[in-house]
Each structure stands twice: as C-alpha cells, then as structure tokens.
Coordinates of C-alpha atoms in Angstrom, one line a residue:
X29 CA -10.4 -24.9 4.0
X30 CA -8.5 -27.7 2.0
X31 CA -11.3 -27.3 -0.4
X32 CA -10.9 -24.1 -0.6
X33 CA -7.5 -23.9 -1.0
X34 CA -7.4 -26.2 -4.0
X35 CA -9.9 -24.3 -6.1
X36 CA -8.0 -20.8 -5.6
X37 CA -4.5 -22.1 -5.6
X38 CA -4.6 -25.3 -7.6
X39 CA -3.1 -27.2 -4.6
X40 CA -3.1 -27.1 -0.9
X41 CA 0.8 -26.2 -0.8
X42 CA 1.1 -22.5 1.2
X43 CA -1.9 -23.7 3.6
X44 CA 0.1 -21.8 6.0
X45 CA -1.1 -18.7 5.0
X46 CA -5.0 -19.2 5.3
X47 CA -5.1 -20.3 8.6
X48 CA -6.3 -18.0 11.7
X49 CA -4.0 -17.9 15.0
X50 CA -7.2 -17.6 17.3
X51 CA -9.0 -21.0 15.9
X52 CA -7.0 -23.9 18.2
X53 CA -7.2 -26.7 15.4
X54 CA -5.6 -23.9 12.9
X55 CA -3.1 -23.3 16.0
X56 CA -2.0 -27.3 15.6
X57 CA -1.5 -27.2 12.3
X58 CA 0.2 -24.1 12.3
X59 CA 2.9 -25.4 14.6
X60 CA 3.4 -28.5 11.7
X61 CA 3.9 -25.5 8.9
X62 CA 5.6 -22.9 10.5
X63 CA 8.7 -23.1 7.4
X64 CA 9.7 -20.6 5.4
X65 CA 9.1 -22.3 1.9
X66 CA 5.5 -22.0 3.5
X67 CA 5.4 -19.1 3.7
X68 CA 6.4 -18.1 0.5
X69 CA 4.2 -20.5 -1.6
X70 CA 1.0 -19.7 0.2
X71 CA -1.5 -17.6 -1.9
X72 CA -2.6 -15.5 1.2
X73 CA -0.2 -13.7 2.6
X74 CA 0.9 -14.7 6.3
X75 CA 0.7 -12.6 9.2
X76 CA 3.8 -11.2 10.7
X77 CA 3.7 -13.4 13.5
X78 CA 3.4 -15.9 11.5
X79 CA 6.3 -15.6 9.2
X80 CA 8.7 -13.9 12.3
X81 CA 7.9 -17.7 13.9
X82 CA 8.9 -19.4 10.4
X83 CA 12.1 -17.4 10.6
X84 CA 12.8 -18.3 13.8
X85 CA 12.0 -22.0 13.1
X86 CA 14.0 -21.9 9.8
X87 CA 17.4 -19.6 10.9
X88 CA 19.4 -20.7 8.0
X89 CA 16.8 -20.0 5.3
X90 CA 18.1 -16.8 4.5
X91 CA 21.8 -17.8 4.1
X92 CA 24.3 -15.2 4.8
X93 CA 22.2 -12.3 2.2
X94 CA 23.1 -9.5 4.8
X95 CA 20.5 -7.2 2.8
X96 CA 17.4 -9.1 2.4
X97 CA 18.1 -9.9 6.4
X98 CA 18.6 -6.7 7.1
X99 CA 15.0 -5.7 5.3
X100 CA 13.5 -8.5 6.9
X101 CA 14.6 -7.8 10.1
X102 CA 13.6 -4.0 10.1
X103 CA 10.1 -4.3 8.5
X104 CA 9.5 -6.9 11.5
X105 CA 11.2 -4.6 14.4
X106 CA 8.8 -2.0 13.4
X107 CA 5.0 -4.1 12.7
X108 CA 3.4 -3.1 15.6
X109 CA 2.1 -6.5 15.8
X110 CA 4.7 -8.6 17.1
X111 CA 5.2 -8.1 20.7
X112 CA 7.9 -6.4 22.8
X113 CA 10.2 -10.1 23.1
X114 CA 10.4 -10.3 19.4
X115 CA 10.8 -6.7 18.5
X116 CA 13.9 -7.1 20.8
X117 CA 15.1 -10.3 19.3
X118 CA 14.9 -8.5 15.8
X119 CA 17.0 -5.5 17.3
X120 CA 19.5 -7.7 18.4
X121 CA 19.8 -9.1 15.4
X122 CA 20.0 -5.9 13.5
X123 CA 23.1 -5.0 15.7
X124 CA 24.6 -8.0 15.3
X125 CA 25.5 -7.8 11.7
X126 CA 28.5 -7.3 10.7
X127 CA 29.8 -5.2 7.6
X128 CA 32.4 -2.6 7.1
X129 CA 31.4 -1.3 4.0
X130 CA 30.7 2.4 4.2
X131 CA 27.8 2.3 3.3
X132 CA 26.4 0.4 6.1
X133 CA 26.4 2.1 9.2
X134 CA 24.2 4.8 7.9
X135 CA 21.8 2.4 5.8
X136 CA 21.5 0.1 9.6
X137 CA 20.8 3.2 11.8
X138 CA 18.1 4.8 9.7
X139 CA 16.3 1.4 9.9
X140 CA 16.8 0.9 13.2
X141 CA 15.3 4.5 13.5
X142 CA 12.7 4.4 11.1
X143 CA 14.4 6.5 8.8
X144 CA 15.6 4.1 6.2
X145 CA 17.8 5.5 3.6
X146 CA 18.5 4.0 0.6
X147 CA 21.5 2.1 -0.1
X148 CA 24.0 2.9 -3.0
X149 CA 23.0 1.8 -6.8
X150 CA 26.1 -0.4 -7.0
X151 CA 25.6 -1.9 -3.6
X152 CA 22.4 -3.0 -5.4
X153 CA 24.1 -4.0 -7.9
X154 CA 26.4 -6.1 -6.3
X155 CA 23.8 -8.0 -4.6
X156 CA 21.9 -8.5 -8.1
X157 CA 18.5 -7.3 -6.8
X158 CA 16.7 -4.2 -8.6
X159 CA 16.7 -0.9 -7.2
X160 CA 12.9 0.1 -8.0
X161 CA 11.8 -3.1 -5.6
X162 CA 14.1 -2.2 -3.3
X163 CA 14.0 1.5 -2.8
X164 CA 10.0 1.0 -2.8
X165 CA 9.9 -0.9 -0.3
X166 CA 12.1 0.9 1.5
X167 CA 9.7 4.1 0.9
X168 CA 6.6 2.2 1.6
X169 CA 8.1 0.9 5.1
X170 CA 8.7 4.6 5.9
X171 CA 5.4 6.2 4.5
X172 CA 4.2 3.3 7.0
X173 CA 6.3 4.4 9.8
X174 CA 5.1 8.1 9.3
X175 CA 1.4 8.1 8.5
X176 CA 0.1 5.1 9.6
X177 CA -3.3 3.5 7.8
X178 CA -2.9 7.1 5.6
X179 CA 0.8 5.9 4.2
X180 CA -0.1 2.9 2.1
X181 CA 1.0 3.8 -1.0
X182 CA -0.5 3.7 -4.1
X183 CA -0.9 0.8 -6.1
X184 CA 1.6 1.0 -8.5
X185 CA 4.1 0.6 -5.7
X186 CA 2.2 -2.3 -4.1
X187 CA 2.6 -4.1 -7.5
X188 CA 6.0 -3.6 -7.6
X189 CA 6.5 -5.0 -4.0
X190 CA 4.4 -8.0 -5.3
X191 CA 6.5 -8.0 -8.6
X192 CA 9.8 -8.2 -6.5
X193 CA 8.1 -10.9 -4.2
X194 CA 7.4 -13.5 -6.8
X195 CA 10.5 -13.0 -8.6
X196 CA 12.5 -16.4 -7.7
X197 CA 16.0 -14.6 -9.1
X198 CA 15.5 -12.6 -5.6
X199 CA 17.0 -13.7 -2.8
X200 CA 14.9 -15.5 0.3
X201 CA 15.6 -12.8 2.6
X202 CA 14.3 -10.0 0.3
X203 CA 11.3 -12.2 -0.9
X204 CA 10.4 -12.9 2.7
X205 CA 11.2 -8.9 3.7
X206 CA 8.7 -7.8 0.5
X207 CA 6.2 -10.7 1.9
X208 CA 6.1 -9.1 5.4
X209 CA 5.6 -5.5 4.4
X210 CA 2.6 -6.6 1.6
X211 CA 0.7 -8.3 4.6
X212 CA 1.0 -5.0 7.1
X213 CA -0.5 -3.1 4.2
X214 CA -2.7 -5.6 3.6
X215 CA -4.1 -5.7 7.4
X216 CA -4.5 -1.7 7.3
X217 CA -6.0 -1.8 4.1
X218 CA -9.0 -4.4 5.6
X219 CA -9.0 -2.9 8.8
X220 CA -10.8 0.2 6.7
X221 CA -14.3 0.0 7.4
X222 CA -15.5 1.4 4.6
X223 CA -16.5 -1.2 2.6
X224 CA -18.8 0.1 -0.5
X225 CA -18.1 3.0 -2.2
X226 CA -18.8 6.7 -1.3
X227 CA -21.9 8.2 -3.7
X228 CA -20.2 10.2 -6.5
X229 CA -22.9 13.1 -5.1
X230 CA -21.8 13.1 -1.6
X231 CA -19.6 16.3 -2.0
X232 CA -18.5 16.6 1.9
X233 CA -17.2 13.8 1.8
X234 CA -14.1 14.8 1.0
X235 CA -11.9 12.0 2.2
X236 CA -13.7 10.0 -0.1
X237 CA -13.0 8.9 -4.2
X238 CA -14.4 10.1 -7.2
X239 CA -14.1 8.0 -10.3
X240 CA -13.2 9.8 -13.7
X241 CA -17.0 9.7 -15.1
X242 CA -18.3 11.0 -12.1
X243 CA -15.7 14.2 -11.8
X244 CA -16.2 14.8 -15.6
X245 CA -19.8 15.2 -15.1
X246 CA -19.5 17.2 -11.9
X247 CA -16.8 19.8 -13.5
X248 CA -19.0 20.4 -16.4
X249 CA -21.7 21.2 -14.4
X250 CA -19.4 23.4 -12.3
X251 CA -18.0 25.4 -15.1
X252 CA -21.4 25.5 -17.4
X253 CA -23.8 25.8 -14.5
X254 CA -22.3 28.2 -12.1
X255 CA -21.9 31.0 -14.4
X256 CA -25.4 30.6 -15.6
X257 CA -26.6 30.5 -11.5
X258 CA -24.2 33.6 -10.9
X259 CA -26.1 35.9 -13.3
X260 CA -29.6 35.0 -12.9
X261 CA -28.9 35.2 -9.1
X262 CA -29.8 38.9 -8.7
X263 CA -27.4 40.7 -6.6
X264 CA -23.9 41.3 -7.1
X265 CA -23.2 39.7 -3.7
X266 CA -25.6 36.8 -4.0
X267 CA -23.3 36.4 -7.6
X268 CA -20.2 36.5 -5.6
X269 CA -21.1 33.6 -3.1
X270 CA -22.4 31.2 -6.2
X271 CA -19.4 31.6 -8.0
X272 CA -17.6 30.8 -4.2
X273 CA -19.6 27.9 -3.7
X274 CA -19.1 26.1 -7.2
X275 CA -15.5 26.9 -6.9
X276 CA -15.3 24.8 -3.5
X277 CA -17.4 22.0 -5.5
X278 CA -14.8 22.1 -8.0
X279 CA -11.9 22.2 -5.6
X280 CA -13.7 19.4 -3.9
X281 CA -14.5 17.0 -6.8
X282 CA -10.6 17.4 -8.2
X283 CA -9.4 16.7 -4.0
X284 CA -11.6 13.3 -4.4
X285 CA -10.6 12.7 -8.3
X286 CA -6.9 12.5 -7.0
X287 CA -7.9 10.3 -4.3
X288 CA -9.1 7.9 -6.8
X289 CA -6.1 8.1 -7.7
X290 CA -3.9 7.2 -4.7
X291 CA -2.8 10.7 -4.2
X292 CA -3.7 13.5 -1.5
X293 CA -3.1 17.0 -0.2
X294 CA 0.5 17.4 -1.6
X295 CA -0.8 16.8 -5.2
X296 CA -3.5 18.5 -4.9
X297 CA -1.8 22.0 -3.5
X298 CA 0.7 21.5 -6.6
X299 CA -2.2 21.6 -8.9
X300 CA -4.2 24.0 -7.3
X301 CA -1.0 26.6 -7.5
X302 CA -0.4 25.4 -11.2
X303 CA -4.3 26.0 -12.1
X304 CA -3.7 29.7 -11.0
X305 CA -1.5 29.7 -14.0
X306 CA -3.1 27.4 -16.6
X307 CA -6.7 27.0 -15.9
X308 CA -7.0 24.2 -17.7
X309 CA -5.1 21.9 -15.4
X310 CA -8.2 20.2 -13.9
X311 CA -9.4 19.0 -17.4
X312 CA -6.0 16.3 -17.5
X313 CA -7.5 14.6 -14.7
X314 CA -9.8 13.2 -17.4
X315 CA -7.8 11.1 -18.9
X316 CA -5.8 9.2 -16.0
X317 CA -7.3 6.2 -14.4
X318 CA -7.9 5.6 -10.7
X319 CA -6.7 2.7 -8.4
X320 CA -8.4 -0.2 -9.4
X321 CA -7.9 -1.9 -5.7
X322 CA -8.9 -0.1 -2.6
X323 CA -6.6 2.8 -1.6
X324 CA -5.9 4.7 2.3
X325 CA -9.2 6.6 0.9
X326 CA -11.4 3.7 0.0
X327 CA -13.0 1.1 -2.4
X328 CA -13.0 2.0 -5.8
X329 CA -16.1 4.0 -7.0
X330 CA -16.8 1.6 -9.7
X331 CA -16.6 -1.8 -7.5
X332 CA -20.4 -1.6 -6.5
X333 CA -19.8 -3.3 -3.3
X334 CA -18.1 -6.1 -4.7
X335 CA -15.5 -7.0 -2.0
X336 CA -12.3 -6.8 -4.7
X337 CA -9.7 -8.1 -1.7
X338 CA -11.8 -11.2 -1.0
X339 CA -9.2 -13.5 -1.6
X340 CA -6.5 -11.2 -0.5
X341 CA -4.3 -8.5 -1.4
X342 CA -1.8 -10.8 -3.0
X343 CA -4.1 -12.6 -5.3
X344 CA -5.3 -8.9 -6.2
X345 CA -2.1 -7.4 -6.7
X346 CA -1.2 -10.6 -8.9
X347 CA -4.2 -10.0 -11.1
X348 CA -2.8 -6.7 -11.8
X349 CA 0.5 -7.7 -12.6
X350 CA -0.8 -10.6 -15.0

C-alpha cells in the first residue's frame, strides 16, 4: 500500500484515506492517523466515518468558522453511514451553535431538515468563501437527500465541489464539509454495478447513455430511414405504426443522448415540448459533449471498460480540473 501510495501521490502523506476499516492491521493504523490535516492531504477520499472520527479527535480544527461547521456538520447528520450515536452527536451540535443573525435560523433548520437553503450573497461574502462552491454543495447535498443514487449531480458540479475542496484560501470546515459530501457521491457512484458500457444498439435500455457519435448515426437513420420504410410498407396503417416506431427510437436515443450528458426526464420533457415547435431541436444535441466520468446513468460510452474511477473519484475529478 506504501508502495502504492508513493507512485500515485508522490509521498505517503494522506495514507489515511487508502486504508479499509474492515482489514484489522489498517484498523491500527487508522487509530495512529485519525487527524484532520489527514484527511485533507490524502489523495483518496476518506469515508465519512472516517473523517466524523478525525473531527472528533481534532475538535479545534475548525476554529470558530460557524459556516464550514455548520456544512460539515449537516452533510455528516444526514450520510446514512454513520450510525444513530453520531448522527445525534452532530444534531447536538448543530443546535448548539449560536448566531443571531437573521439569516440563521432559517439557513440551520432547513439543514437540519434536509431542506437546506441557501445563505445570503453577502453572508458569503463576509465569510470570503465563493457562492458557486457553496450553493453547489448545498444543492448536491439536497439532490442527495431527495433522490438517492439518482441525485448525484452532473460533473460539472462535482468539479466544482473538488475545485472548492483544494482551494487552501477556504476555510478547514468548508474544505472538510466539500471532502465529506465528494466521498458519499463517490460511494454511490461505485456502488453502481454497471461497470462497462451499455451497447450504443441496445435501444430498451433506456436508462442507459448514448455517446454523441452513436445518437448522430441513430437520428440519421431515424429521419432518412423511416420515411423510406413508411412508404414501401404497403398499407396506410402498417405506414402509420413505422413512422410510430422510429419516432419512439428517436425519443429514445435523445432520452439516452442527455443521459450522457448528466441530465434526465426534466430535460428531456423541455425539449420534447420545444421540438413540437422547432423540429430541429434534437440536431443541437450534436454538438455538446457528454460526461467524461461515470454519471447516476452509467460509465461513459466511450471508456470501453476501462475502470476511469480506479484511483478514485478525487484523482478523477482533479484530472478534469487540471
């Protein structure tokens, strides 16, 4: 493992991070690195129990940064991981703090509910952390909260939780807050068993992804081919169901294409009720790329079975943001 750790990371600092709870040598040196500074250096992300016991270990880490506690504290209180003790511990806390700004009764009690909202722009401000990390990580935690396995987002927003994590001009508590949120996505993204993609030609398989050469080639042959099948079908009613077919291929290969893309029904109703109106609506899914890391629908089409989280969804997410 040391080995390991010094070819991917360069070092064996954040060792905390690659070791496994269940194996009993990793459980005594776990006990040795349970620290916060741990947990942030380590290349693979720590689980929640993990990093809840380096909080606990390390109280004073945080300092007095009542909103990176308070975002710590509420993505913790609501990972279904950590057991009933802690998630009461982490209540207690959350009702503990103290604040009278208006602003903070109503920010505490939609975390506490699972409801977050999000806190004003100069509050923000005032705590010199940027709004975009913050209010995505305040949407993630609630697409979480709401959807399960289907709400991890997209990956534009898990870059920018990654972004906001590696940023040392943010404070501990909102590092260690964006730390704990990447590694419950990152446990629902691995726990999908669908490891290789989904063939471009397996049409029912509509919770699947399509990538962008793949739906080009499949709406040509839609639009040029079903037409052509329509006329030389015979019968005015055998016409009627071709042209009813390819449109559900259609419907189905843009439903996939925006999969690929990290998007889902919603997206795809708006541009079904647009294309009513301009036709030509499908034809801009052409030119946008797809997720290039695995999504709530799956490995990318392209990956071939290559494993692209194999050293994590950190080290991933890092290679996007350069």
């Amino acid at each position: 493992m040391l080995q390991r750790l010094q070819r991917e990371q360069g070092s064996c600092a954040g060792l905390l991070g690659w070791l496994q709870a269940s194996d009993p040598v990793h459980g005594l040196l776990v006990q040795k690195l349970f620290n916060v500074q741990q947990a942030l250096d380590s290349a693979a992300l720590p689980g929640n129990a993990q990093l809840y016991t380096c909080i606990e270990s390390d109280p004073d880490a945080c300092g007095e940064d009542v909103l990176g506690l308070m975002l710590l504290w509420g993505v913790l209180y609501h990972d279904p991981t950590l057991n009933a003790e802690q998630h009461r511990a982490l209540l207690q806390s959350i009702a503990a703090v103290s604040c009278e700004d208006d602003w903070f009764e109503a920010f505490r009690n939609g975390l506490i509910k699972g409801d977050p909202v999000w806190p004003p722009e100069k509050v923000l401000k005032d705590f010199g952390v940027e709004k975009l990390v913050v209010y995505s990580l305040l949407d993630t935690l609630k697409s979480l909260l709401r959807h399960g396995a289907a709400g991890v987002p997209r990956n534009k927003a898990l870059s920018i939780l990654q972004y906001g994590k590696d940023n040392p001009e943010n404070s501990v508590g909102l590092r260690l807050a964006l730390t704990a949120l990447l590694s419950w996505n990152e446990r629902l993204l691995l726990a999908n068993g669908d490891k290789r993609p989904v063939p471009a030609m397996a049409f029912w398989r509509l919770g699947s992804r399509l990538g962008r050469k793949a739906f080009i080639g499949q709406v040509l042959g839609c639009v040029l081919l079903t037409p052509y099948l329509a006329l030389m079908s015979g019968t005015a009613l055998s016409g009627i169901g071709v042209l009813l077919l390819g449109t559900l291929l259609l419907l189905g290969a843009i439903l996939r294409r925006l999969h690929d893309m990290g998007r889902g029904i919603p997206m795809f109703l708006i541009f079904g009720c647009l294309s009513l109106v301009l036709p030509f609506m499908p034809l801009l899914l052409f030119g946008f790329p797809g997720d290039k890391l695995p999504n709530r629908y799956g490995v990318p089409p392209d990956s071939g079975g290559e494993d692209t989280l194999s050293g994590g969804l950190q080290t991933a997410l890092r290679r996007l943001n350069g």
